[in-house]
Coordinates of N, CA and C in Angstrom, one line a residue:
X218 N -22.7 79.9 54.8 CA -21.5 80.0 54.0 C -21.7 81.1 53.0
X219 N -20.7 81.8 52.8 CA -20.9 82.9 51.4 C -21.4 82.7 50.2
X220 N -21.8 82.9 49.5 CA -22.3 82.6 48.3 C -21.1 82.3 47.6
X221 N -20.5 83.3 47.6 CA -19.1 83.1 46.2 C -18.4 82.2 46.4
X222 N -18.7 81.3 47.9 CA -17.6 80.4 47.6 C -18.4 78.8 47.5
X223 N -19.6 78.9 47.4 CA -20.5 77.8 46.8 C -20.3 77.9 45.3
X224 N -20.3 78.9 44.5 CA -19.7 79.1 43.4 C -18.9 78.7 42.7
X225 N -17.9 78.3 43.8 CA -16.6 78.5 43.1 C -16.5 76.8 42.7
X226 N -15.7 76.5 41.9 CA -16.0 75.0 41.8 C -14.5 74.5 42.9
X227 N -14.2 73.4 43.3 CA -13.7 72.5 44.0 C -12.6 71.2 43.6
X228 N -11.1 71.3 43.8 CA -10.3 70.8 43.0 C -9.7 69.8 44.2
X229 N -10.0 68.6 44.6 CA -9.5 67.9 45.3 C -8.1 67.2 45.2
X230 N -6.7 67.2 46.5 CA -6.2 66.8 46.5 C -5.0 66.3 47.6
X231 N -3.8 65.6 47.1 CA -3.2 65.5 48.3 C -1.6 65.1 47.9
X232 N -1.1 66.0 49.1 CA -0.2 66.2 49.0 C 0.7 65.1 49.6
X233 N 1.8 64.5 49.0 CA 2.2 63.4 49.3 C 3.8 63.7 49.5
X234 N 4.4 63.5 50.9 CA 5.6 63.8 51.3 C 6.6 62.6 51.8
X235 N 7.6 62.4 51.8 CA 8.5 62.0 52.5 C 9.3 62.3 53.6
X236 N 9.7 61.7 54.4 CA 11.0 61.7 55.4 C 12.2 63.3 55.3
X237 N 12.4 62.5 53.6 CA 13.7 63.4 53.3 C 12.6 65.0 52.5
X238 N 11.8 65.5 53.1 CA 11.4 66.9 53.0 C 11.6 67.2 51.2
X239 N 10.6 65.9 50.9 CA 10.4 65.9 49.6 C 9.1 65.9 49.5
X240 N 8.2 66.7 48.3 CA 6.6 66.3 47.6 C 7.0 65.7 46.3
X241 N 5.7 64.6 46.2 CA 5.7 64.1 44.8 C 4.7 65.0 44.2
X242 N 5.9 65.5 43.0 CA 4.8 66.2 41.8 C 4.7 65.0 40.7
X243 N 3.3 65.7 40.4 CA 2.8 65.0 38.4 C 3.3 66.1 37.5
X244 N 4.3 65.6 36.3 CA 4.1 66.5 34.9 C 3.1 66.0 34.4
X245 N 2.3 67.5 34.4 CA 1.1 68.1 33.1 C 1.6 67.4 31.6
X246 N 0.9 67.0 31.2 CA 1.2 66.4 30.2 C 1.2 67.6 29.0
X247 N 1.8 68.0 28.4 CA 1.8 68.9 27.3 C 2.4 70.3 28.1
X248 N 2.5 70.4 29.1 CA 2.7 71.9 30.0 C 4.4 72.0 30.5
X249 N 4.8 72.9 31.0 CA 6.1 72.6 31.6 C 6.0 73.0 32.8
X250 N 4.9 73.2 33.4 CA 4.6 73.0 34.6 C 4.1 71.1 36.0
X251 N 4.2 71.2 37.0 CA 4.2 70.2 37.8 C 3.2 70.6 38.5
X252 N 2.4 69.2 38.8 CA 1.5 69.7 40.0 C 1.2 68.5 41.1
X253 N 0.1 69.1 42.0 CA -0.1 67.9 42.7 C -1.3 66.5 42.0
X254 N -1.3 65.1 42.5 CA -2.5 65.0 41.8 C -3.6 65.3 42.9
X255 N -4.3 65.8 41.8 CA -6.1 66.0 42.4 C -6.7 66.3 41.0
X256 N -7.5 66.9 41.2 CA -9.0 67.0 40.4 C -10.3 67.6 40.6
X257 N -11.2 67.4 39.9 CA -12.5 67.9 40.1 C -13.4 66.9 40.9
X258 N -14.4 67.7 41.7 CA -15.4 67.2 42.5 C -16.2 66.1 41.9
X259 N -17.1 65.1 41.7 CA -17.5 64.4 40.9 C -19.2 64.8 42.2
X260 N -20.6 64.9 41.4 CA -21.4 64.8 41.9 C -21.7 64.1 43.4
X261 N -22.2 64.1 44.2 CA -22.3 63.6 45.7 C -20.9 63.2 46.5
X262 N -19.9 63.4 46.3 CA -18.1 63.3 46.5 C -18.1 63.8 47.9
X263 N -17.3 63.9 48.6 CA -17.1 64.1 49.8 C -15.8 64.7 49.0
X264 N -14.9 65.7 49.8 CA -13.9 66.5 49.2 C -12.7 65.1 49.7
X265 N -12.8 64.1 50.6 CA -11.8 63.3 51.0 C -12.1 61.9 49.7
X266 N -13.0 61.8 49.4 CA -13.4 60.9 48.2 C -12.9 61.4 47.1
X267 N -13.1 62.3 46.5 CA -12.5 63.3 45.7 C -11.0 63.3 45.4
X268 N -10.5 63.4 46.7 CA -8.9 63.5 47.0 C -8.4 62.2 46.5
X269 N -9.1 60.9 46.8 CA -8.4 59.5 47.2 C -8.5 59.3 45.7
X270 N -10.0 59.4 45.1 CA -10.3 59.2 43.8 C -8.9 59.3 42.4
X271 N -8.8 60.7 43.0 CA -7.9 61.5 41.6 C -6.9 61.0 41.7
X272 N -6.5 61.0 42.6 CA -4.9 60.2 43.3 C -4.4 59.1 42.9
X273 N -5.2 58.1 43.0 CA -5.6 56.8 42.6 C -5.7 56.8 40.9
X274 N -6.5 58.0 40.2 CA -6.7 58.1 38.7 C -5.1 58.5 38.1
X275 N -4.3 59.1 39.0 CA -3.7 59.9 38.6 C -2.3 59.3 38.6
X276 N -2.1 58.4 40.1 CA -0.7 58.2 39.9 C -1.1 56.5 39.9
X277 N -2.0 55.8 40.2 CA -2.0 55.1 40.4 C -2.1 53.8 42.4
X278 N -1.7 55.1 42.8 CA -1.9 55.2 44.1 C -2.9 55.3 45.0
X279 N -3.1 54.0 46.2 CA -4.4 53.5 46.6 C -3.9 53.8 48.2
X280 N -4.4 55.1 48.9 CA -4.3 55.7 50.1 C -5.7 54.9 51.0
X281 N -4.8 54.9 51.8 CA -6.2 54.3 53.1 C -6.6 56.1 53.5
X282 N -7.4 56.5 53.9 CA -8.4 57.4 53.8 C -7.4 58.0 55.7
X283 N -7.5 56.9 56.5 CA -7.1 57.2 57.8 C -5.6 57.5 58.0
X284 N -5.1 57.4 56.9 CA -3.7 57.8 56.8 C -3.5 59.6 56.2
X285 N -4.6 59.8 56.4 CA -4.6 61.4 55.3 C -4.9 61.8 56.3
X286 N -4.5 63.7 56.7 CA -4.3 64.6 57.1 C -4.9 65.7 56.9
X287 N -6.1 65.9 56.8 CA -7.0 67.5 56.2 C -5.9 68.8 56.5
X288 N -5.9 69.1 55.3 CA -5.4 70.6 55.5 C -6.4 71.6 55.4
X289 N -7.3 71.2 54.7 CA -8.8 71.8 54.2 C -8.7 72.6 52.9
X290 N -9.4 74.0 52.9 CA -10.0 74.7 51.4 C -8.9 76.2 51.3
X291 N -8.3 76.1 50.5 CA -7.8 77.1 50.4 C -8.1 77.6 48.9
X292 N -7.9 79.1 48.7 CA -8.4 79.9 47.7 C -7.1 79.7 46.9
X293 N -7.5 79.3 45.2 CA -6.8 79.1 44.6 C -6.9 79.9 43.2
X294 N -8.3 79.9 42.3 CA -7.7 80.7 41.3 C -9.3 81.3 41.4
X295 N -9.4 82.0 40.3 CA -10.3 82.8 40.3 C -11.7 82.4 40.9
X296 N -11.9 81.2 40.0 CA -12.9 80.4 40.1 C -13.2 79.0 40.8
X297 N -11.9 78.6 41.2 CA -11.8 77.6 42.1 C -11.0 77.5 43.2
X298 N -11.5 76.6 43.9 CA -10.5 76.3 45.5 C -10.1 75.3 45.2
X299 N -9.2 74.8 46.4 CA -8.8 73.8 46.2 C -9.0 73.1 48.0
X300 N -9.1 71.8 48.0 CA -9.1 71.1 49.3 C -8.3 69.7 49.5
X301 N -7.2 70.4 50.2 CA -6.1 69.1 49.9 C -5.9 68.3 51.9
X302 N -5.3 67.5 51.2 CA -5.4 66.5 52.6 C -3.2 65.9 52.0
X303 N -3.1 66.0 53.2 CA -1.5 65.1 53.1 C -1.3 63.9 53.4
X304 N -0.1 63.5 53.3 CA -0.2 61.9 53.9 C 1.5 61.4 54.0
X305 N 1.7 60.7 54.5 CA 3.7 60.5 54.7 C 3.6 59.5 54.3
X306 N 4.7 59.2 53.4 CA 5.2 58.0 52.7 C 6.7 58.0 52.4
X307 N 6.8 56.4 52.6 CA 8.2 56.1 52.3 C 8.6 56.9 50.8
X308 N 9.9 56.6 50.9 CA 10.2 57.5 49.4 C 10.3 56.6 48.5
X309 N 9.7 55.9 47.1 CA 9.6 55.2 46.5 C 9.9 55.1 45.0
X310 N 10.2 54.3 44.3 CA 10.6 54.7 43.2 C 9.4 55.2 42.0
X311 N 9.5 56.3 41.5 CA 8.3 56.8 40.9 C 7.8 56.3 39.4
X312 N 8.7 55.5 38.7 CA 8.9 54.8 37.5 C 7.6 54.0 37.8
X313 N 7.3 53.5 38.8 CA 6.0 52.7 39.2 C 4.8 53.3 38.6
X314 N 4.4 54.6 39.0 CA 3.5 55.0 38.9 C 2.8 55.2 37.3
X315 N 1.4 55.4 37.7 CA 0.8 55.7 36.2 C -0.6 56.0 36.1
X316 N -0.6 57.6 35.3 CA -1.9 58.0 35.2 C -2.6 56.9 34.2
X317 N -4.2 56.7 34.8 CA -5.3 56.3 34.3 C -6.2 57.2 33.6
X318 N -6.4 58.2 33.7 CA -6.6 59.3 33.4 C -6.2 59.7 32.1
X319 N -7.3 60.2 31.4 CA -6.8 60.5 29.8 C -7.9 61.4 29.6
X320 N -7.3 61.8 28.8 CA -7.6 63.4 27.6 C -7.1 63.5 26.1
X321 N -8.6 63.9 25.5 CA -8.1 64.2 23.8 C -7.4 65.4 23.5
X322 N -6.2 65.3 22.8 CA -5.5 66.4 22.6 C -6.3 67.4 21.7
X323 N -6.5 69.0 21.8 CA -6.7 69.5 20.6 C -6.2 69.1 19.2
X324 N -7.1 69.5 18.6 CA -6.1 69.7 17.1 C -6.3 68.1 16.7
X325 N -5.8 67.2 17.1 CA -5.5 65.7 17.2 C -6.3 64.5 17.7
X326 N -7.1 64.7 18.6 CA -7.8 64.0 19.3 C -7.4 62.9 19.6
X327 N -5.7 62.5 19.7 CA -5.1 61.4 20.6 C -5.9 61.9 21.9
X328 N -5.8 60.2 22.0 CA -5.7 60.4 23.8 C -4.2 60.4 24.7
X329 N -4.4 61.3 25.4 CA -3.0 61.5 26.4 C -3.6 61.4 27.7
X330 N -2.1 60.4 28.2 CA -2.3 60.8 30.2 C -2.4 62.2 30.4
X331 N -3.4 62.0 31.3 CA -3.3 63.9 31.8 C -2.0 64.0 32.6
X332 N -1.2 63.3 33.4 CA 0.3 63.2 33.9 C 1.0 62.0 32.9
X333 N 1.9 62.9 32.8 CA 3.5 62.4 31.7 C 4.7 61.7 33.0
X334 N 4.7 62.4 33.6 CA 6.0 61.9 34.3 C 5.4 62.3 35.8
X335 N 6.3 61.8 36.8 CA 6.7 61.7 38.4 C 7.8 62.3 38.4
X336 N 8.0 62.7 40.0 CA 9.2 63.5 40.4 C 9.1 63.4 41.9
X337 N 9.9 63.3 43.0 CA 10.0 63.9 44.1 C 10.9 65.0 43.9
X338 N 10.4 65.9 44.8 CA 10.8 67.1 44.7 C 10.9 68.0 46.4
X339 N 12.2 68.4 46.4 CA 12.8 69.2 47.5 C 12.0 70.3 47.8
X340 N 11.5 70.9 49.3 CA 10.7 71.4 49.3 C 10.8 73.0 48.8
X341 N 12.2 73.2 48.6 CA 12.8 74.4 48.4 C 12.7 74.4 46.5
X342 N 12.6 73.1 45.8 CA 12.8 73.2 44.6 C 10.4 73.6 44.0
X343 N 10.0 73.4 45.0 CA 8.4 73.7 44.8 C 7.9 74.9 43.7
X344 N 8.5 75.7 43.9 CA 8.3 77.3 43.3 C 8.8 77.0 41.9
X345 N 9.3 76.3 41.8 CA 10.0 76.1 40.3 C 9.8 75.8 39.9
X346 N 9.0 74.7 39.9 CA 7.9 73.4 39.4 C 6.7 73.8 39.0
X347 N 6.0 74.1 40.5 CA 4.4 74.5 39.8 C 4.1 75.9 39.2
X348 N 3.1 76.3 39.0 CA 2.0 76.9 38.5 C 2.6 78.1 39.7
X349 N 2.7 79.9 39.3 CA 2.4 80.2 40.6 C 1.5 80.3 41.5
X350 N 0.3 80.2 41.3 CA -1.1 80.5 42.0 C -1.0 78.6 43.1
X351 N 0.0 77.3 42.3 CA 0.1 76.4 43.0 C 1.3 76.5 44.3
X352 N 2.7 77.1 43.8 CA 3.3 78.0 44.6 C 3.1 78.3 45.4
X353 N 1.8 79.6 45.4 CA 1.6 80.4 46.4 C 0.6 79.6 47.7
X354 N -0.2 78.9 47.0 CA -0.7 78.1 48.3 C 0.3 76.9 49.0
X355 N 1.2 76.4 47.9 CA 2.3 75.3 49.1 C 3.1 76.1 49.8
X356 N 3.7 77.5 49.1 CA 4.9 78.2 50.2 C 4.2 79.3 50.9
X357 N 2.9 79.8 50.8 CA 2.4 81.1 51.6 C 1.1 80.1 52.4
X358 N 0.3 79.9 51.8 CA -0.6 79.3 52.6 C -0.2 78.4 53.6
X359 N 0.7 77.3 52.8 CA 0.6 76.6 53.8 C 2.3 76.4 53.9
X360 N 3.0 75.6 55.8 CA 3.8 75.4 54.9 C 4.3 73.7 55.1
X361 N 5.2 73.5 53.7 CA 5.4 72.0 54.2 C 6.0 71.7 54.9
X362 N 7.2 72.0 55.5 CA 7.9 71.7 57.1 C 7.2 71.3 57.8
X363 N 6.1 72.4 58.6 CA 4.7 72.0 59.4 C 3.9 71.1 58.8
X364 N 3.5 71.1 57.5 CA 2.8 69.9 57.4 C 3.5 68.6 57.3
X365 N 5.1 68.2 57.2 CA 5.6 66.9 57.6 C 5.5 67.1 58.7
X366 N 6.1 67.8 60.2 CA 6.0 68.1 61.3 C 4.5 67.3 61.9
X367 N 3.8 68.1 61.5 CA 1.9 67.1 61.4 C 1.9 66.0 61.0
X368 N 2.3 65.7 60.1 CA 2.4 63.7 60.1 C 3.2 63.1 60.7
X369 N 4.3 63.7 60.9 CA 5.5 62.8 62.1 C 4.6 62.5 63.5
X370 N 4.1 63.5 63.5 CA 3.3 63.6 64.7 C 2.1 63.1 64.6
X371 N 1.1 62.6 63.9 CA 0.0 61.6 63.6 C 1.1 60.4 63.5
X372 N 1.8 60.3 63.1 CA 2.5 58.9 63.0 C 2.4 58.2 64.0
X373 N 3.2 58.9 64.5 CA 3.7 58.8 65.9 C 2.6 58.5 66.8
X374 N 1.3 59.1 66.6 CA 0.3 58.6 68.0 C -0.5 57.9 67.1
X375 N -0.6 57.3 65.6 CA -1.0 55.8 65.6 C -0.3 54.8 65.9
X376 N 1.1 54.9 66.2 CA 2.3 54.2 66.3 C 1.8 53.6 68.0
X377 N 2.0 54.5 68.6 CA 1.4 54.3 70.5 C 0.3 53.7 71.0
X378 N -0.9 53.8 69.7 CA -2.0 53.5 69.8 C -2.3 52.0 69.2
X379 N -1.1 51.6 68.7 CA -1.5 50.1 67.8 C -1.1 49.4 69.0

């Protein structure tokens, strides 16, 4: 493997879609930007551990592992990648959900959710939401059509196979 990309540190996550060609983003708490949940690698982690972990920290949400979809490692910011996995879900109401996950604010040293709010979000409304460098990996790298397309289609052959 390259060096530089052992280097780089590792931001696990997963992208979570519906039917109606929606992603659920997290508000950054303090930011006016949206993202997905994921997170940092934690020591001996598998990048699918990682994913379920943050997820779970983040929205509150407990994914069976065989229901996820590797997208894999894509190049994200200077210093880090990122390795996201997808997964298809009913569309649900997001008032449910709730970061576990906390942080001391500067200045203040409250603790805050590192995510404020939930949203499902149209795949066309994406670019407006996140970060661009998050942008550019959900509308250039990858895209989401194809990846619901990929889960309709995993659906579908655990559906045959039960």
């Amino acid at each position: 493997m390259d060096a530089s990309v052992t280097l780089r540190r590792l931001s696990c996550g997963i992208l979570i879609l519906n039917a109606q060609q929606e992603l659920l983003l997290c508000h950054v708490t303090g930011q006016d930007e949206w993202d997905l949940p994921k997170g940092g690698q934690h020591e001996g982690e598998t990048p699918l551990q990682s994913a379920l972990r943050e997820t779970r920290e983040e929205t509150g949400l407990q994914l069976a592992a065989d229901a996820l979809l590797e997208l894999g490692r894509f190049e994200y910011r200077a210093k880090k990648d990122l390795y996201l996995f997808a997964t298809l879900m009913p569309r649900f109401d997001v008032t449910t959900l709730r970061c576990e996950s906390h942080f001391s604010e500067w200045g203040t040293g409250q603790r805050l959710p590192e995510m404020d709010g939930y949203g499902w979000f149209g795949f066309e409304q994406v670019a407006g939401r996140c970060s661009a460098k998050m942008s550019t990996v959900l509308q250039q790298r990858l895209s989401l059509p194809q990846v619901l397309q990929r889960l309709r289609a995993q659906a579908d052959e655990l559906a045959l196979a039960a």
